[in-house]
Short mmCIF file of C-alpha atoms in Angstrom, two decimals:
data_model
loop_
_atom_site.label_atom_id
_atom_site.label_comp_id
_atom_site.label_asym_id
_atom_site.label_seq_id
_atom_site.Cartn_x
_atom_site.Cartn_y
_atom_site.Cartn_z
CA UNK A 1 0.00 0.00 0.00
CA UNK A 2 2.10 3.41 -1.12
CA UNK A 3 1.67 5.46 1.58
CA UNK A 4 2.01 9.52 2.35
CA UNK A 5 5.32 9.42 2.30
CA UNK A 6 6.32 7.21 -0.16
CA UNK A 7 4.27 9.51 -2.49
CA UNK A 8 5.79 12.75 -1.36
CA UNK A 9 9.56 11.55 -1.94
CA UNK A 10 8.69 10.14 -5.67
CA UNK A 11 7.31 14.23 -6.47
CA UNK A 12 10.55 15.15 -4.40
CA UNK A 13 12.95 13.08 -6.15
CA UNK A 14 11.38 14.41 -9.85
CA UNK A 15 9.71 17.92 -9.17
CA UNK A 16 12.41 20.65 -10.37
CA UNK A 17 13.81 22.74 -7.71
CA UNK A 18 12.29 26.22 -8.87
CA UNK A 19 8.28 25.07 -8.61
CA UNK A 20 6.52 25.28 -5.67
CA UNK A 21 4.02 22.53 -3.91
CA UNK A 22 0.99 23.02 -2.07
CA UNK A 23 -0.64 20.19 -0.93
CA UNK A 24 -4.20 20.90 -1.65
CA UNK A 25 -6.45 19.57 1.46
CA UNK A 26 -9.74 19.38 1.04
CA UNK A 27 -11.52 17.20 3.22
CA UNK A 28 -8.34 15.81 4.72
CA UNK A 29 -7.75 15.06 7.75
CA UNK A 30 -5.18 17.51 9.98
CA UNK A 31 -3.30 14.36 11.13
CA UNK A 32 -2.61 13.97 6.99
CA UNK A 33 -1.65 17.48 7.16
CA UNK A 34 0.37 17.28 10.10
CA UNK A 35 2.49 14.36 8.27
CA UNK A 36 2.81 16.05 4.87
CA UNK A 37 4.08 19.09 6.58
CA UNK A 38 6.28 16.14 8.48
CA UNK A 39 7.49 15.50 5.23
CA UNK A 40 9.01 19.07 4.33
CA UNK A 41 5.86 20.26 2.48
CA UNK A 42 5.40 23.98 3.94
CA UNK A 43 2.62 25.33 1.64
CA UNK A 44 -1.09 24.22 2.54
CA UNK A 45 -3.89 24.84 0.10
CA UNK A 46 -7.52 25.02 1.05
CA UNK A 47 -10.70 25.52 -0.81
CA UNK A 48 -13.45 26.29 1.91
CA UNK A 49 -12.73 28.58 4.73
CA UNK A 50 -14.37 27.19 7.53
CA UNK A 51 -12.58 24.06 6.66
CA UNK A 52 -9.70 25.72 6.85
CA UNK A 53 -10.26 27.28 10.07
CA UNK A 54 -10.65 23.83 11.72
CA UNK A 55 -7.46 22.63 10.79
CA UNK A 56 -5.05 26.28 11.57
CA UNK A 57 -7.08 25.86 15.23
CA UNK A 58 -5.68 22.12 15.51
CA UNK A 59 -2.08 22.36 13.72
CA UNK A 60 -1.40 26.17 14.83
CA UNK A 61 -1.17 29.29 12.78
CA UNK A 62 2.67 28.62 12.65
CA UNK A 63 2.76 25.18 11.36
CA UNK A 64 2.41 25.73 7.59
CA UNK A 65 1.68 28.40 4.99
CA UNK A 66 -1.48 28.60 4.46
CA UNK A 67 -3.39 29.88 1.38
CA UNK A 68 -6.29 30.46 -0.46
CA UNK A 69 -7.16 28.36 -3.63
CA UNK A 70 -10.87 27.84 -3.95
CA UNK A 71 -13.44 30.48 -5.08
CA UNK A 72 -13.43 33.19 -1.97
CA UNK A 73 -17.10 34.85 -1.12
CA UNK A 74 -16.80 38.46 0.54
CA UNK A 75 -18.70 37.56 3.23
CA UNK A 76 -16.07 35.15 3.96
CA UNK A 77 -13.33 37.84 3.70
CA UNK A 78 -12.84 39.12 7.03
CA UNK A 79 -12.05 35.51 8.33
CA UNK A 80 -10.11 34.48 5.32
CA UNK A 81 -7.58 37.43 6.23
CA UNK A 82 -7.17 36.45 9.77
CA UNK A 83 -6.57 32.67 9.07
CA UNK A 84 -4.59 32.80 5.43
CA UNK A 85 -0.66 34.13 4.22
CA UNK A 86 -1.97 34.51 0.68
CA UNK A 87 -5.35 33.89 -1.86
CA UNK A 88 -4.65 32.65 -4.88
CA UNK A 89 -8.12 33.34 -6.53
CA UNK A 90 -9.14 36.51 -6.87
CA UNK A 91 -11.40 37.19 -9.77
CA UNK A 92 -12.90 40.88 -9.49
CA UNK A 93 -12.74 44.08 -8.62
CA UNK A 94 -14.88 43.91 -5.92
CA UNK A 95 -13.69 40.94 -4.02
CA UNK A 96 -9.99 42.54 -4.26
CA UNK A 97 -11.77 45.82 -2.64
CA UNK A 98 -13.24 43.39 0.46
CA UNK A 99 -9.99 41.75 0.83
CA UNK A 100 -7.95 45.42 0.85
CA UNK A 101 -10.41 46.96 2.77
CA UNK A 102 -10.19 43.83 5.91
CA UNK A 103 -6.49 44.05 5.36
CA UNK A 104 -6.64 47.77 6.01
CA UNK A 105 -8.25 46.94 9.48
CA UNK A 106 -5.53 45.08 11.02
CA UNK A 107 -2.37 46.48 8.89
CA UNK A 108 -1.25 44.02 6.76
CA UNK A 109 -0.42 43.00 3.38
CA UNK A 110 -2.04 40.63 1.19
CA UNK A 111 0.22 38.88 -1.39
CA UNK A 112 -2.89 37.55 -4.14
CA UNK A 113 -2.98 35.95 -7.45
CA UNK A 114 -5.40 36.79 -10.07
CA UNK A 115 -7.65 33.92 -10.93
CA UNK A 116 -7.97 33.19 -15.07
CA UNK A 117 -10.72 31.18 -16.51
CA UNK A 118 -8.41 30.89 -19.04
CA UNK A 119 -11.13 27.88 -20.83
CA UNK A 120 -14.26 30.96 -20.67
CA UNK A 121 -16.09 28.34 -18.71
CA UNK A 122 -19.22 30.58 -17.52
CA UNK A 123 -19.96 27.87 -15.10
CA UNK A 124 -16.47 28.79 -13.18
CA UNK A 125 -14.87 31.43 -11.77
CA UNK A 126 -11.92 33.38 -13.15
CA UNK A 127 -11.22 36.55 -15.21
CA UNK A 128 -11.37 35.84 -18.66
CA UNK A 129 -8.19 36.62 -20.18
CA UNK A 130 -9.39 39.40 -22.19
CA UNK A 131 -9.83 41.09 -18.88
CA UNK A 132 -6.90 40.06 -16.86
CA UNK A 133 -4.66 43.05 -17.58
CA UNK A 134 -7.45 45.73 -16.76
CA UNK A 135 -8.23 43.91 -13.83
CA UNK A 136 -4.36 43.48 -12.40
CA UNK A 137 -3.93 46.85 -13.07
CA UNK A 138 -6.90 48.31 -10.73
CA UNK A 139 -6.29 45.91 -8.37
CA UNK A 140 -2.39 47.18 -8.42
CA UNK A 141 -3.57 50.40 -6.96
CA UNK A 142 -5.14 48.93 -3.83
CA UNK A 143 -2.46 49.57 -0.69
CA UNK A 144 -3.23 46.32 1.45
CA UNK A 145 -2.67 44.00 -1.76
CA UNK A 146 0.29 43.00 -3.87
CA UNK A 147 -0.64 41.11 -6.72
CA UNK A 148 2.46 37.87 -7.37
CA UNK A 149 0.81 36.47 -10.38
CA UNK A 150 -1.61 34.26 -11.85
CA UNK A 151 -3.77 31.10 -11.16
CA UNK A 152 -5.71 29.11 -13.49
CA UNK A 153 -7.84 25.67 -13.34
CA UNK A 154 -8.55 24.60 -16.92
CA UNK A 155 -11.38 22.61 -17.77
CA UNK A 156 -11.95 18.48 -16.73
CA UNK A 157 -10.55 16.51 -19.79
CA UNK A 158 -9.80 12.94 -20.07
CA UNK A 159 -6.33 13.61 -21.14
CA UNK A 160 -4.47 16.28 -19.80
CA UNK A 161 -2.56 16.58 -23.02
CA UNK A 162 -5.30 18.83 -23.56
CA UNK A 163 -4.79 21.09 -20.94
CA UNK A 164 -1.66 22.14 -22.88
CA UNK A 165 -2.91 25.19 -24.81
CA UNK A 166 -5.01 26.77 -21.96
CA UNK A 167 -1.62 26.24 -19.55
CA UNK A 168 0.38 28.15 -22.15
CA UNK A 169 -1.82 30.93 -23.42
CA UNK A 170 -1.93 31.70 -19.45
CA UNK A 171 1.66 31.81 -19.59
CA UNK A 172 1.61 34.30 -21.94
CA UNK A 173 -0.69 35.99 -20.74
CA UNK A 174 1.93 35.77 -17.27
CA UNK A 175 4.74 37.09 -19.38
CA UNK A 176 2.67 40.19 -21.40
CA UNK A 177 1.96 41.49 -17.52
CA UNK A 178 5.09 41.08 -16.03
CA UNK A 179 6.79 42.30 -19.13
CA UNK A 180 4.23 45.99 -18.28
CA UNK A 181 6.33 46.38 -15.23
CA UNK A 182 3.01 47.83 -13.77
CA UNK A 183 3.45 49.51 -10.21
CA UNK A 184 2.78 47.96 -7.12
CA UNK A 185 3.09 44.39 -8.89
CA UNK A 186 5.33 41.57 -8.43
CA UNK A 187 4.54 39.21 -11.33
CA UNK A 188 6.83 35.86 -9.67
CA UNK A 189 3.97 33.00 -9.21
CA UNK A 190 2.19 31.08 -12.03
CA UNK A 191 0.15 28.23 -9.85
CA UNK A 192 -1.29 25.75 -12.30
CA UNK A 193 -1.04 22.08 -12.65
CA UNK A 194 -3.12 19.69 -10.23
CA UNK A 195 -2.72 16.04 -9.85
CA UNK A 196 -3.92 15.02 -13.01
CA UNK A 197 -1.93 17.78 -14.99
CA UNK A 198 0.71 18.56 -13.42
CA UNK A 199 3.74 17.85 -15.50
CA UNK A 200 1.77 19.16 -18.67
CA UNK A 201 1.67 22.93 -16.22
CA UNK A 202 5.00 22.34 -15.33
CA UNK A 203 6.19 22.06 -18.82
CA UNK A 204 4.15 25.13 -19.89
CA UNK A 205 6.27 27.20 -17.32
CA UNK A 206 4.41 26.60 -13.91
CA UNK A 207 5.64 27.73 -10.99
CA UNK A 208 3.26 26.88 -8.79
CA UNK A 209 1.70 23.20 -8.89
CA UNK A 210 -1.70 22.26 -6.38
CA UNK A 211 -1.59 18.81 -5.31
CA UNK A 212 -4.31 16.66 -3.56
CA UNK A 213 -4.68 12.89 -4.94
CA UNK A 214 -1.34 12.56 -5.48
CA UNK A 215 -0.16 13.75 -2.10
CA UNK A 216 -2.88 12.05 -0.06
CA UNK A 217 -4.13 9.60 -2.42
CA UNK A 218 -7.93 8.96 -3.21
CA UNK A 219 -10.56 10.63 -1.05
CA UNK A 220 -12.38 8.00 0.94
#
């Protein structure tokens, strides 16, 4: 039976040195948490933020970083500030405005990424790309946030192979904003690539990859 860590030293032993992991966590347990972060992994994802309040309360606000990758409500802001180092899926104006405005209150800074729908899914969340650049560069002005870079999803496809085009026209789009040198930004982070895509993201210049399955295994 592979285990947690037999499956964290075989991404070790391949996963090149300049890309990041999070170990995405939904519904795991914190004692699977506790032995990723065991394991060296310092980055913990979370898509829900109650969930993710459960977890900081049992493992610390120390133990890990903890961020923000699953679609963020404002009414959720206020607590997503107090409990997360950065969010990873901002998508508007507006929710950038909450998150600046909560930040304001308690003096700190928000590192973000923008969320891309880079597919046009309307079912999902995301800036289309069309909008990205107008979007980073309003949200550049806000004093509480500093915007690292992108995040994108893609849509479900049997073979990840297919992922390819939406990983690299969000590349692009990565390099065409950094390349604007636009105030107040720090264009370092491109998080794409989940279990089932990874190495395809990786290979389209990821430096950011969101693991759950693989990490954990299945969800029981």
């Amino acid at each position: 039976m592979t285990t947690i860590s037999d499956r964290i030293r075989s991404i070790q032993a391949s996963l090149p040195s300049d890309v990041s992991l999070v170990a995405a966590a939904k519904t795991r347990s914190s004692e699977q948490v506790r032995e990723v972060l065991d394991w060296g992994i310092q980055i913990i994802g979370h898509n829900y933020v109650q969930e993710a309040q459960g977890m900081i309360e049992q493992l610390g606000r120390d133990a890990a970083t903890w961020t923000m990758i699953g679609h963020l409500q404002r009414n959720k802001v206020a607590l997503a500030v107090s409990l997360f180092d950065s969010i990873q899926s901002v998508d508007s104006l507006r929710l950038a405005e909450a998150i600046d405005r909560e930040c304001a209150k308690v003096g700190r800074m928000m590192p973000i990424l923008i969320e891309v729908n880079a597919a046009n899914e309307p079912h999902k969340s995301g800036i289309v790309p069309e909008d990205a650049f107008d979007l980073v560069r309003k949200v550049a002005r806000l004093e509480s946030i500093q915007v690292q870079g992108l995040m994108t999803l893609g849509p479900q496809v049997a073979d990840p192979e297919n992922l390819r085009p939406y990983f690299r026209q969000t590349r692009d789009l990565f390099d065409r904003i950094a390349a604007e040198e636009i105030p107040g930004v720090e264009f370092s982070i491109l998080s794409m690539g989940m279990s089932d895509s990874y190495w395809v993201a990786i290979e389209e210049g990821s430096t950011m990859i969101r693991l759950g399955t693989t990490i954990f295994g299945p969800r029981s």
